[in-house]
């Protein structure tokens, strides 16, 4: 037998190939995927889709007025100029822009970021800046390097839903601290810190959105900032300052960053998502050197490096365009939408509703009358072609059933007015049902605020 024949497999070992014209062969049945639930790490138990993400499929339908998501309105961007910048970036620096880069970020952009932060009184060195894929990545990295399962994080109540998701993913326990019209309440923070100390525990950090809060829409009073920083110093608790909206004050005012007042105990998170383009996903963390080094190592393990092209695009924009003038145009656009929102709320909402009066940012926080459950009401609102974010998504402890977040950043003023009118119709229908059948027992659910006064009001210390 020739060697080639000896090396050939036996005919019966070869798969049968149907000849042309032969009867059709049944498609193979795919193998059943194994159930991997018992193999997942325990930390995945805290990974759940946010209520806001679940809304997007419905809220994006054109007939629905979405007051739910916080998408920036990019209509004011000079897209033609940016298109030429992209072309020039690729033609002149494409071999660098499309290549791997540093895990810490492009050096020139880090220098420019220090200039952006200077508007809020921050004096920083570019070496202490770590560029990330949006500030959400920075928050995730901070949580990763500080929190073990069961560790405690202090956060305002309500709090940013993306932060709550990161804390849950790393199995940290969130303890909410009350807010009012002037932001985080120092007395409530002092009580939380004292109670933890008495129990022999210490929070890993205080997470706060001090300016134009998401979702509450309020701003931390300047007089309170030093007091809060002193409390955290006294109890040896780090502060994580998340400030994506700081330059979007409607009167042009910028507030002193917490980082500017205590550089050694504050990690500052920033982003270009609200002041330039959210789709580029460029954010950053400014941290003390010891923390910075850990952030860079964590970033390397997560992404190797942030996208160089996106960073260089932002850098060219900052260098070659009037970015401050662009921010001013965003402020004016969002102020017009805020005014439309507040005007519609005053015109249409029933008695017993209360809302915050933001002086910047994207959001209004609304409290509805006793007995109305905003999460249960949401499907009925969507049927009435209006969407919002129910308050329960902004708490880690089940509160918020009487609250909801309204976003005014993306719809036109006319759409905002119509959306609020539709929401008012849904609320009136809910209240009519309650009037007919009585208010359900809410002994187990604390509401935010009290009374039936219309107008701005935020959580009081004893009700969050």
PDB file of C-alpha atoms in Angstrom, residues 142-429:
ATOM      1  CA  UNK A 142     -12.167  54.152  42.056  1.00  0.00           C
ATOM      2  CA  UNK A 143     -14.700  51.694  43.452  1.00  0.00           C
ATOM      3  CA  UNK A 144     -12.586  48.746  42.341  1.00  0.00           C
ATOM      4  CA  UNK A 145      -9.415  49.915  44.045  1.00  0.00           C
ATOM      5  CA  UNK A 146     -11.102  50.944  47.301  1.00  0.00           C
ATOM      6  CA  UNK A 147     -14.048  48.643  47.953  1.00  0.00           C
ATOM      7  CA  UNK A 148     -14.081  45.054  49.147  1.00  0.00           C
ATOM      8  CA  UNK A 149     -17.400  43.189  49.453  1.00  0.00           C
ATOM      9  CA  UNK A 150     -19.367  44.555  52.395  1.00  0.00           C
ATOM     10  CA  UNK A 151     -17.541  47.889  52.559  1.00  0.00           C
ATOM     11  CA  UNK A 152     -19.684  50.965  53.118  1.00  0.00           C
ATOM     12  CA  UNK A 153     -20.008  53.889  50.727  1.00  0.00           C
ATOM     13  CA  UNK A 154     -21.826  57.057  51.714  1.00  0.00           C
ATOM     14  CA  UNK A 155     -23.859  58.701  48.963  1.00  0.00           C
ATOM     15  CA  UNK A 156     -26.541  61.331  48.749  1.00  0.00           C
ATOM     16  CA  UNK A 157     -30.127  60.169  48.745  1.00  0.00           C
ATOM     17  CA  UNK A 158     -31.130  60.151  45.925  1.00  0.00           C
ATOM     18  CA  UNK A 159     -27.933  59.387  44.032  1.00  0.00           C
ATOM     19  CA  UNK A 160     -26.707  58.941  40.465  1.00  0.00           C
ATOM     20  CA  UNK A 161     -27.911  55.593  39.143  1.00  0.00           C
ATOM     21  CA  UNK A 162     -24.598  54.796  37.424  1.00  0.00           C
ATOM     22  CA  UNK A 163     -22.750  55.175  40.702  1.00  0.00           C
ATOM     23  CA  UNK A 164     -25.181  52.857  42.469  1.00  0.00           C
ATOM     24  CA  UNK A 165     -24.582  50.297  39.729  1.00  0.00           C
ATOM     25  CA  UNK A 166     -20.815  50.423  40.224  1.00  0.00           C
ATOM     26  CA  UNK A 167     -21.121  50.126  43.991  1.00  0.00           C
ATOM     27  CA  UNK A 168     -23.431  47.128  43.639  1.00  0.00           C
ATOM     28  CA  UNK A 169     -21.112  45.455  41.141  1.00  0.00           C
ATOM     29  CA  UNK A 170     -18.303  45.500  43.706  1.00  0.00           C
ATOM     30  CA  UNK A 171     -20.670  44.441  46.495  1.00  0.00           C
ATOM     31  CA  UNK A 172     -20.323  47.652  48.455  1.00  0.00           C
ATOM     32  CA  UNK A 173     -23.129  48.668  50.803  1.00  0.00           C
ATOM     33  CA  UNK A 174     -24.592  52.129  50.190  1.00  0.00           C
ATOM     34  CA  UNK A 175     -25.777  54.291  53.047  1.00  0.00           C
ATOM     35  CA  UNK A 176     -27.701  57.307  51.823  1.00  0.00           C
ATOM     36  CA  UNK A 177     -27.275  60.737  53.401  1.00  0.00           C
ATOM     37  CA  UNK A 178     -30.113  63.259  53.282  1.00  0.00           C
ATOM     38  CA  UNK A 179     -30.285  66.298  51.031  1.00  0.00           C
ATOM     39  CA  UNK A 180     -32.345  69.469  50.980  1.00  0.00           C
ATOM     40  CA  UNK A 181     -32.546  72.545  48.746  1.00  0.00           C
ATOM     41  CA  UNK A 182     -28.898  73.330  49.553  1.00  0.00           C
ATOM     42  CA  UNK A 183     -27.554  69.872  48.808  1.00  0.00           C
ATOM     43  CA  UNK A 184     -26.029  67.366  51.186  1.00  0.00           C
ATOM     44  CA  UNK A 185     -27.012  68.108  54.800  1.00  0.00           C
ATOM     45  CA  UNK A 186     -23.906  68.336  57.031  1.00  0.00           C
ATOM     46  CA  UNK A 187     -25.812  67.288  60.164  1.00  0.00           C
ATOM     47  CA  UNK A 188     -27.042  64.134  58.407  1.00  0.00           C
ATOM     48  CA  UNK A 189     -23.495  63.349  57.271  1.00  0.00           C
ATOM     49  CA  UNK A 190     -22.165  63.883  60.792  1.00  0.00           C
ATOM     50  CA  UNK A 191     -24.799  61.500  62.160  1.00  0.00           C
ATOM     51  CA  UNK A 192     -23.955  58.812  59.599  1.00  0.00           C
ATOM     52  CA  UNK A 193     -20.218  59.097  60.271  1.00  0.00           C
ATOM     53  CA  UNK A 194     -20.755  59.022  64.033  1.00  0.00           C
ATOM     54  CA  UNK A 195     -22.990  55.961  63.868  1.00  0.00           C
ATOM     55  CA  UNK A 196     -20.459  54.100  61.754  1.00  0.00           C
ATOM     56  CA  UNK A 197     -17.642  55.005  64.150  1.00  0.00           C
ATOM     57  CA  UNK A 198     -19.692  53.849  67.111  1.00  0.00           C
ATOM     58  CA  UNK A 199     -20.161  50.503  65.353  1.00  0.00           C
ATOM     59  CA  UNK A 200     -16.421  50.248  64.732  1.00  0.00           C
ATOM     60  CA  UNK A 201     -16.763  50.864  61.014  1.00  0.00           C
ATOM     61  CA  UNK A 202     -15.638  53.515  58.558  1.00  0.00           C
ATOM     62  CA  UNK A 203     -16.983  54.409  55.133  1.00  0.00           C
ATOM     63  CA  UNK A 204     -14.511  53.911  52.306  1.00  0.00           C
ATOM     64  CA  UNK A 205     -15.550  57.209  50.769  1.00  0.00           C
ATOM     65  CA  UNK A 206     -18.307  59.774  50.416  1.00  0.00           C
ATOM     66  CA  UNK A 207     -19.605  59.935  46.849  1.00  0.00           C
ATOM     67  CA  UNK A 208     -21.149  63.291  45.964  1.00  0.00           C
ATOM     68  CA  UNK A 209     -22.377  65.244  42.932  1.00  0.00           C
ATOM     69  CA  UNK A 210     -22.143  68.758  44.389  1.00  0.00           C
ATOM     70  CA  UNK A 211     -23.179  70.854  41.383  1.00  0.00           C
ATOM     71  CA  UNK A 212     -26.594  70.606  39.654  1.00  0.00           C
ATOM     72  CA  UNK A 213     -27.097  67.186  41.129  1.00  0.00           C
ATOM     73  CA  UNK A 214     -28.195  64.147  39.156  1.00  0.00           C
ATOM     74  CA  UNK A 215     -31.044  63.419  39.819  1.00  0.00           C
ATOM     75  CA  UNK A 216     -32.058  66.041  42.404  1.00  0.00           C
ATOM     76  CA  UNK A 217     -31.072  69.151  40.445  1.00  0.00           C
ATOM     77  CA  UNK A 218     -29.806  70.988  43.547  1.00  0.00           C
ATOM     78  CA  UNK A 219     -26.377  72.469  44.264  1.00  0.00           C
ATOM     79  CA  UNK A 220     -24.335  72.090  47.425  1.00  0.00           C
ATOM     80  CA  UNK A 221     -24.247  75.462  49.182  1.00  0.00           C
ATOM     81  CA  UNK A 222     -20.775  76.992  49.256  1.00  0.00           C
ATOM     82  CA  UNK A 223     -21.095  77.527  53.012  1.00  0.00           C
ATOM     83  CA  UNK A 224     -21.563  73.777  53.500  1.00  0.00           C
ATOM     84  CA  UNK A 225     -18.581  72.643  51.455  1.00  0.00           C
ATOM     85  CA  UNK A 226     -15.882  73.332  54.003  1.00  0.00           C
ATOM     86  CA  UNK A 227     -18.012  71.783  56.762  1.00  0.00           C
ATOM     87  CA  UNK A 228     -18.496  68.573  54.809  1.00  0.00           C
ATOM     88  CA  UNK A 229     -14.805  68.348  53.966  1.00  0.00           C
ATOM     89  CA  UNK A 230     -13.878  68.908  57.611  1.00  0.00           C
ATOM     90  CA  UNK A 231     -16.240  66.128  58.724  1.00  0.00           C
ATOM     91  CA  UNK A 232     -14.695  63.702  56.271  1.00  0.00           C
ATOM     92  CA  UNK A 233     -11.208  64.689  57.415  1.00  0.00           C
ATOM     93  CA  UNK A 234     -12.175  64.197  61.046  1.00  0.00           C
ATOM     94  CA  UNK A 235     -13.478  60.698  60.405  1.00  0.00           C
ATOM     95  CA  UNK A 236     -10.704  59.844  57.901  1.00  0.00           C
ATOM     96  CA  UNK A 237     -13.101  59.342  54.998  1.00  0.00           C
ATOM     97  CA  UNK A 238     -12.115  60.032  51.399  1.00  0.00           C
ATOM     98  CA  UNK A 239     -14.337  62.232  49.187  1.00  0.00           C
ATOM     99  CA  UNK A 240     -15.153  61.316  45.581  1.00  0.00           C
ATOM    100  CA  UNK A 241     -16.420  64.439  43.795  1.00  0.00           C
ATOM    101  CA  UNK A 242     -18.305  63.710  40.557  1.00  0.00           C
ATOM    102  CA  UNK A 243     -18.730  66.937  38.631  1.00  0.00           C
ATOM    103  CA  UNK A 244     -19.892  66.505  35.019  1.00  0.00           C
ATOM    104  CA  UNK A 245     -22.222  69.524  35.100  1.00  0.00           C
ATOM    105  CA  UNK A 246     -20.066  72.089  36.922  1.00  0.00           C
ATOM    106  CA  UNK A 247     -19.625  74.449  33.955  1.00  0.00           C
ATOM    107  CA  UNK A 248     -23.330  74.392  33.037  1.00  0.00           C
ATOM    108  CA  UNK A 249     -24.628  76.934  35.554  1.00  0.00           C
ATOM    109  CA  UNK A 250     -27.349  78.966  33.899  1.00  0.00           C
ATOM    110  CA  UNK A 251     -26.141  82.279  35.297  1.00  0.00           C
ATOM    111  CA  UNK A 252     -22.567  81.514  34.256  1.00  0.00           C
ATOM    112  CA  UNK A 253     -21.465  81.019  37.853  1.00  0.00           C
ATOM    113  CA  UNK A 254     -18.987  78.287  38.681  1.00  0.00           C
ATOM    114  CA  UNK A 255     -18.721  76.975  42.221  1.00  0.00           C
ATOM    115  CA  UNK A 256     -15.453  76.156  43.993  1.00  0.00           C
ATOM    116  CA  UNK A 257     -14.737  72.484  43.542  1.00  0.00           C
ATOM    117  CA  UNK A 258     -14.349  70.404  46.680  1.00  0.00           C
ATOM    118  CA  UNK A 259     -11.004  69.341  45.238  1.00  0.00           C
ATOM    119  CA  UNK A 260      -9.866  72.995  45.200  1.00  0.00           C
ATOM    120  CA  UNK A 261     -10.559  73.192  48.939  1.00  0.00           C
ATOM    121  CA  UNK A 262      -8.929  69.916  49.980  1.00  0.00           C
ATOM    122  CA  UNK A 263      -6.578  68.511  47.305  1.00  0.00           C
ATOM    123  CA  UNK A 264      -5.210  65.700  49.490  1.00  0.00           C
ATOM    124  CA  UNK A 265      -8.515  64.082  50.437  1.00  0.00           C
ATOM    125  CA  UNK A 266     -10.650  64.532  47.307  1.00  0.00           C
ATOM    126  CA  UNK A 267     -10.672  62.502  44.102  1.00  0.00           C
ATOM    127  CA  UNK A 268     -12.223  64.615  41.361  1.00  0.00           C
ATOM    128  CA  UNK A 269     -14.076  63.074  38.409  1.00  0.00           C
ATOM    129  CA  UNK A 270     -14.703  65.103  35.261  1.00  0.00           C
ATOM    130  CA  UNK A 271     -16.091  64.546  31.775  1.00  0.00           C
ATOM    131  CA  UNK A 272     -16.402  66.112  28.330  1.00  0.00           C
ATOM    132  CA  UNK A 273     -19.714  64.321  27.785  1.00  0.00           C
ATOM    133  CA  UNK A 274     -21.848  67.286  28.861  1.00  0.00           C
ATOM    134  CA  UNK A 275     -19.659  70.142  27.581  1.00  0.00           C
ATOM    135  CA  UNK A 276     -18.529  68.665  24.253  1.00  0.00           C
ATOM    136  CA  UNK A 277     -19.604  65.265  22.919  1.00  0.00           C
ATOM    137  CA  UNK A 278     -20.827  62.336  24.971  1.00  0.00           C
ATOM    138  CA  UNK A 279     -20.187  59.825  22.178  1.00  0.00           C
ATOM    139  CA  UNK A 280     -16.430  60.348  22.344  1.00  0.00           C
ATOM    140  CA  UNK A 281     -16.486  58.972  25.916  1.00  0.00           C
ATOM    141  CA  UNK A 282     -13.620  61.010  27.315  1.00  0.00           C
ATOM    142  CA  UNK A 283     -13.511  61.626  31.056  1.00  0.00           C
ATOM    143  CA  UNK A 284     -10.868  61.796  33.725  1.00  0.00           C
ATOM    144  CA  UNK A 285      -9.933  61.402  37.354  1.00  0.00           C
ATOM    145  CA  UNK A 286      -7.712  63.791  39.273  1.00  0.00           C
ATOM    146  CA  UNK A 287      -6.263  61.973  42.247  1.00  0.00           C
ATOM    147  CA  UNK A 288      -3.448  62.176  44.796  1.00  0.00           C
ATOM    148  CA  UNK A 289      -0.301  60.413  43.473  1.00  0.00           C
ATOM    149  CA  UNK A 290      -0.741  57.185  45.453  1.00  0.00           C
ATOM    150  CA  UNK A 291      -4.304  56.810  44.187  1.00  0.00           C
ATOM    151  CA  UNK A 292      -3.331  57.863  40.664  1.00  0.00           C
ATOM    152  CA  UNK A 293      -0.828  55.010  40.386  1.00  0.00           C
ATOM    153  CA  UNK A 294      -3.461  52.446  41.371  1.00  0.00           C
ATOM    154  CA  UNK A 295      -5.945  53.966  38.914  1.00  0.00           C
ATOM    155  CA  UNK A 296      -3.456  53.627  36.062  1.00  0.00           C
ATOM    156  CA  UNK A 297      -2.826  49.965  36.919  1.00  0.00           C
ATOM    157  CA  UNK A 298      -6.566  49.301  37.132  1.00  0.00           C
ATOM    158  CA  UNK A 299      -7.123  51.087  33.811  1.00  0.00           C
ATOM    159  CA  UNK A 300      -4.440  48.958  32.143  1.00  0.00           C
ATOM    160  CA  UNK A 301      -6.152  45.775  33.260  1.00  0.00           C
ATOM    161  CA  UNK A 302      -9.552  47.039  32.121  1.00  0.00           C
ATOM    162  CA  UNK A 303      -8.819  48.561  28.698  1.00  0.00           C
ATOM    163  CA  UNK A 304      -5.015  48.629  28.247  1.00  0.00           C
ATOM    164  CA  UNK A 305      -5.432  52.267  27.203  1.00  0.00           C
ATOM    165  CA  UNK A 306      -8.261  54.713  26.449  1.00  0.00           C
ATOM    166  CA  UNK A 307      -8.862  55.419  22.728  1.00  0.00           C
ATOM    167  CA  UNK A 308      -6.068  57.685  21.482  1.00  0.00           C
ATOM    168  CA  UNK A 309      -8.116  58.978  18.550  1.00  0.00           C
ATOM    169  CA  UNK A 310     -10.928  60.236  20.797  1.00  0.00           C
ATOM    170  CA  UNK A 311      -8.485  61.945  23.133  1.00  0.00           C
ATOM    171  CA  UNK A 312      -6.642  63.668  20.297  1.00  0.00           C
ATOM    172  CA  UNK A 313      -9.966  64.804  18.849  1.00  0.00           C
ATOM    173  CA  UNK A 314     -10.924  66.417  22.148  1.00  0.00           C
ATOM    174  CA  UNK A 315      -7.446  67.931  22.411  1.00  0.00           C
ATOM    175  CA  UNK A 316      -7.697  69.504  18.959  1.00  0.00           C
ATOM    176  CA  UNK A 317     -11.136  70.851  19.812  1.00  0.00           C
ATOM    177  CA  UNK A 318      -9.872  72.479  22.999  1.00  0.00           C
ATOM    178  CA  UNK A 319      -6.834  73.946  21.238  1.00  0.00           C
ATOM    179  CA  UNK A 320      -8.482  75.196  18.068  1.00  0.00           C
ATOM    180  CA  UNK A 321     -12.007  76.231  19.036  1.00  0.00           C
ATOM    181  CA  UNK A 322     -13.703  78.580  21.474  1.00  0.00           C
ATOM    182  CA  UNK A 323     -14.756  75.841  23.862  1.00  0.00           C
ATOM    183  CA  UNK A 324     -15.740  78.358  26.521  1.00  0.00           C
ATOM    184  CA  UNK A 325     -18.082  80.036  24.040  1.00  0.00           C
ATOM    185  CA  UNK A 326     -19.471  76.614  23.172  1.00  0.00           C
ATOM    186  CA  UNK A 327     -20.185  75.923  26.833  1.00  0.00           C
ATOM    187  CA  UNK A 328     -21.947  79.291  27.020  1.00  0.00           C
ATOM    188  CA  UNK A 329     -24.202  78.326  24.109  1.00  0.00           C
ATOM    189  CA  UNK A 330     -25.024  75.025  25.835  1.00  0.00           C
ATOM    190  CA  UNK A 331     -25.908  76.895  29.023  1.00  0.00           C
ATOM    191  CA  UNK A 332     -28.283  79.192  27.166  1.00  0.00           C
ATOM    192  CA  UNK A 333     -29.950  76.275  25.368  1.00  0.00           C
ATOM    193  CA  UNK A 334     -30.426  74.265  28.559  1.00  0.00           C
ATOM    194  CA  UNK A 335     -31.643  77.310  30.482  1.00  0.00           C
ATOM    195  CA  UNK A 336     -34.403  77.810  27.893  1.00  0.00           C
ATOM    196  CA  UNK A 337     -35.420  74.181  28.305  1.00  0.00           C
ATOM    197  CA  UNK A 338     -35.284  74.415  32.097  1.00  0.00           C
ATOM    198  CA  UNK A 339     -37.584  77.430  31.965  1.00  0.00           C
ATOM    199  CA  UNK A 340     -40.008  75.534  29.748  1.00  0.00           C
ATOM    200  CA  UNK A 341     -40.012  72.637  32.198  1.00  0.00           C
ATOM    201  CA  UNK A 342     -40.621  74.795  35.275  1.00  0.00           C
ATOM    202  CA  UNK A 343     -43.303  76.806  33.513  1.00  0.00           C
ATOM    203  CA  UNK A 344     -45.144  73.673  32.431  1.00  0.00           C
ATOM    204  CA  UNK A 345     -44.921  72.132  35.894  1.00  0.00           C
ATOM    205  CA  UNK A 346     -46.488  75.249  37.417  1.00  0.00           C
ATOM    206  CA  UNK A 347     -49.200  75.333  34.774  1.00  0.00           C
ATOM    207  CA  UNK A 348     -50.272  71.710  34.584  1.00  0.00           C
ATOM    208  CA  UNK A 349     -49.353  69.672  37.648  1.00  0.00           C
ATOM    209  CA  UNK A 350     -52.010  69.008  40.290  1.00  0.00           C
ATOM    210  CA  UNK A 351     -51.838  70.342  43.829  1.00  0.00           C
ATOM    211  CA  UNK A 352     -49.609  68.388  46.175  1.00  0.00           C
ATOM    212  CA  UNK A 353     -46.695  68.106  43.739  1.00  0.00           C
ATOM    213  CA  UNK A 354     -43.308  69.601  44.605  1.00  0.00           C
ATOM    214  CA  UNK A 355     -40.191  69.998  42.509  1.00  0.00           C
ATOM    215  CA  UNK A 356     -36.677  71.356  42.649  1.00  0.00           C
ATOM    216  CA  UNK A 357     -35.575  74.515  40.861  1.00  0.00           C
ATOM    217  CA  UNK A 358     -32.201  73.740  39.235  1.00  0.00           C
ATOM    218  CA  UNK A 359     -29.872  76.599  38.385  1.00  0.00           C
ATOM    219  CA  UNK A 360     -27.821  74.413  36.054  1.00  0.00           C
ATOM    220  CA  UNK A 361     -27.461  70.907  34.679  1.00  0.00           C
ATOM    221  CA  UNK A 362     -30.144  68.656  33.211  1.00  0.00           C
ATOM    222  CA  UNK A 363     -32.707  67.586  35.821  1.00  0.00           C
ATOM    223  CA  UNK A 364     -35.759  68.391  37.931  1.00  0.00           C
ATOM    224  CA  UNK A 365     -36.679  66.123  40.866  1.00  0.00           C
ATOM    225  CA  UNK A 366     -40.426  65.830  41.356  1.00  0.00           C
ATOM    226  CA  UNK A 367     -42.315  64.569  44.407  1.00  0.00           C
ATOM    227  CA  UNK A 368     -45.924  63.502  43.816  1.00  0.00           C
ATOM    228  CA  UNK A 369     -48.823  63.352  46.301  1.00  0.00           C
ATOM    229  CA  UNK A 370     -49.052  60.645  48.942  1.00  0.00           C
ATOM    230  CA  UNK A 371     -50.369  57.360  47.590  1.00  0.00           C
ATOM    231  CA  UNK A 372     -49.005  57.679  44.040  1.00  0.00           C
ATOM    232  CA  UNK A 373     -46.311  55.123  43.187  1.00  0.00           C
ATOM    233  CA  UNK A 374     -44.220  56.499  40.316  1.00  0.00           C
ATOM    234  CA  UNK A 375     -42.765  53.107  39.385  1.00  0.00           C
ATOM    235  CA  UNK A 376     -46.205  51.505  39.177  1.00  0.00           C
ATOM    236  CA  UNK A 377     -47.513  54.522  37.266  1.00  0.00           C
ATOM    237  CA  UNK A 378     -44.784  54.445  34.610  1.00  0.00           C
ATOM    238  CA  UNK A 379     -46.446  51.941  32.217  1.00  0.00           C
ATOM    239  CA  UNK A 380     -49.584  54.074  32.240  1.00  0.00           C
ATOM    240  CA  UNK A 381     -47.484  57.154  31.502  1.00  0.00           C
ATOM    241  CA  UNK A 382     -45.838  55.418  28.546  1.00  0.00           C
ATOM    242  CA  UNK A 383     -49.289  54.512  27.217  1.00  0.00           C
ATOM    243  CA  UNK A 384     -50.050  58.233  27.442  1.00  0.00           C
ATOM    244  CA  UNK A 385     -46.863  58.793  25.389  1.00  0.00           C
ATOM    245  CA  UNK A 386     -44.653  60.358  28.022  1.00  0.00           C
ATOM    246  CA  UNK A 387     -41.687  58.805  29.850  1.00  0.00           C
ATOM    247  CA  UNK A 388     -39.808  59.695  33.008  1.00  0.00           C
ATOM    248  CA  UNK A 389     -37.365  57.969  35.366  1.00  0.00           C
ATOM    249  CA  UNK A 390     -39.010  56.704  38.535  1.00  0.00           C
ATOM    250  CA  UNK A 391     -37.341  57.635  41.796  1.00  0.00           C
ATOM    251  CA  UNK A 392     -36.716  54.091  43.003  1.00  0.00           C
ATOM    252  CA  UNK A 393     -33.826  53.734  40.547  1.00  0.00           C
ATOM    253  CA  UNK A 394     -31.891  56.415  42.407  1.00  0.00           C
ATOM    254  CA  UNK A 395     -31.888  54.728  45.793  1.00  0.00           C
ATOM    255  CA  UNK A 396     -30.094  51.594  46.924  1.00  0.00           C
ATOM    256  CA  UNK A 397     -32.543  50.926  49.748  1.00  0.00           C
ATOM    257  CA  UNK A 398     -35.941  50.800  48.042  1.00  0.00           C
ATOM    258  CA  UNK A 399     -37.002  54.390  48.652  1.00  0.00           C
ATOM    259  CA  UNK A 400     -38.122  56.877  46.029  1.00  0.00           C
ATOM    260  CA  UNK A 401     -41.569  55.526  45.151  1.00  0.00           C
ATOM    261  CA  UNK A 402     -43.071  59.024  45.421  1.00  0.00           C
ATOM    262  CA  UNK A 403     -40.349  60.671  43.361  1.00  0.00           C
ATOM    263  CA  UNK A 404     -39.389  60.854  39.719  1.00  0.00           C
ATOM    264  CA  UNK A 405     -36.695  62.528  37.650  1.00  0.00           C
ATOM    265  CA  UNK A 406     -37.556  64.748  34.716  1.00  0.00           C
ATOM    266  CA  UNK A 407     -34.861  65.580  32.179  1.00  0.00           C
ATOM    267  CA  UNK A 408     -35.150  68.746  30.105  1.00  0.00           C
ATOM    268  CA  UNK A 409     -31.819  68.643  28.255  1.00  0.00           C
ATOM    269  CA  UNK A 410     -32.816  66.940  25.000  1.00  0.00           C
ATOM    270  CA  UNK A 411     -36.446  67.723  23.964  1.00  0.00           C
ATOM    271  CA  UNK A 412     -37.398  71.072  22.498  1.00  0.00           C
ATOM    272  CA  UNK A 413     -39.255  73.497  24.793  1.00  0.00           C
ATOM    273  CA  UNK A 414     -42.486  72.702  22.942  1.00  0.00           C
ATOM    274  CA  UNK A 415     -42.023  68.960  23.447  1.00  0.00           C
ATOM    275  CA  UNK A 416     -41.184  69.519  27.115  1.00  0.00           C
ATOM    276  CA  UNK A 417     -44.418  71.454  27.623  1.00  0.00           C
ATOM    277  CA  UNK A 418     -46.431  68.765  25.872  1.00  0.00           C
ATOM    278  CA  UNK A 419     -44.710  66.020  27.856  1.00  0.00           C
ATOM    279  CA  UNK A 420     -45.523  67.682  31.163  1.00  0.00           C
ATOM    280  CA  UNK A 421     -49.129  68.177  30.035  1.00  0.00           C
ATOM    281  CA  UNK A 422     -49.393  64.439  29.320  1.00  0.00           C
ATOM    282  CA  UNK A 423     -47.744  63.598  32.640  1.00  0.00           C
ATOM    283  CA  UNK A 424     -50.237  65.816  34.441  1.00  0.00           C
ATOM    284  CA  UNK A 425     -53.093  63.905  32.813  1.00  0.00           C
ATOM    285  CA  UNK A 426     -51.660  60.615  34.067  1.00  0.00           C
ATOM    286  CA  UNK A 427     -51.188  62.012  37.572  1.00  0.00           C
ATOM    287  CA  UNK A 428     -54.729  63.366  37.678  1.00  0.00           C
ATOM    288  CA  UNK A 429     -56.046  59.949  36.671  1.00  0.00           C
TER     289      UNK A 429
END
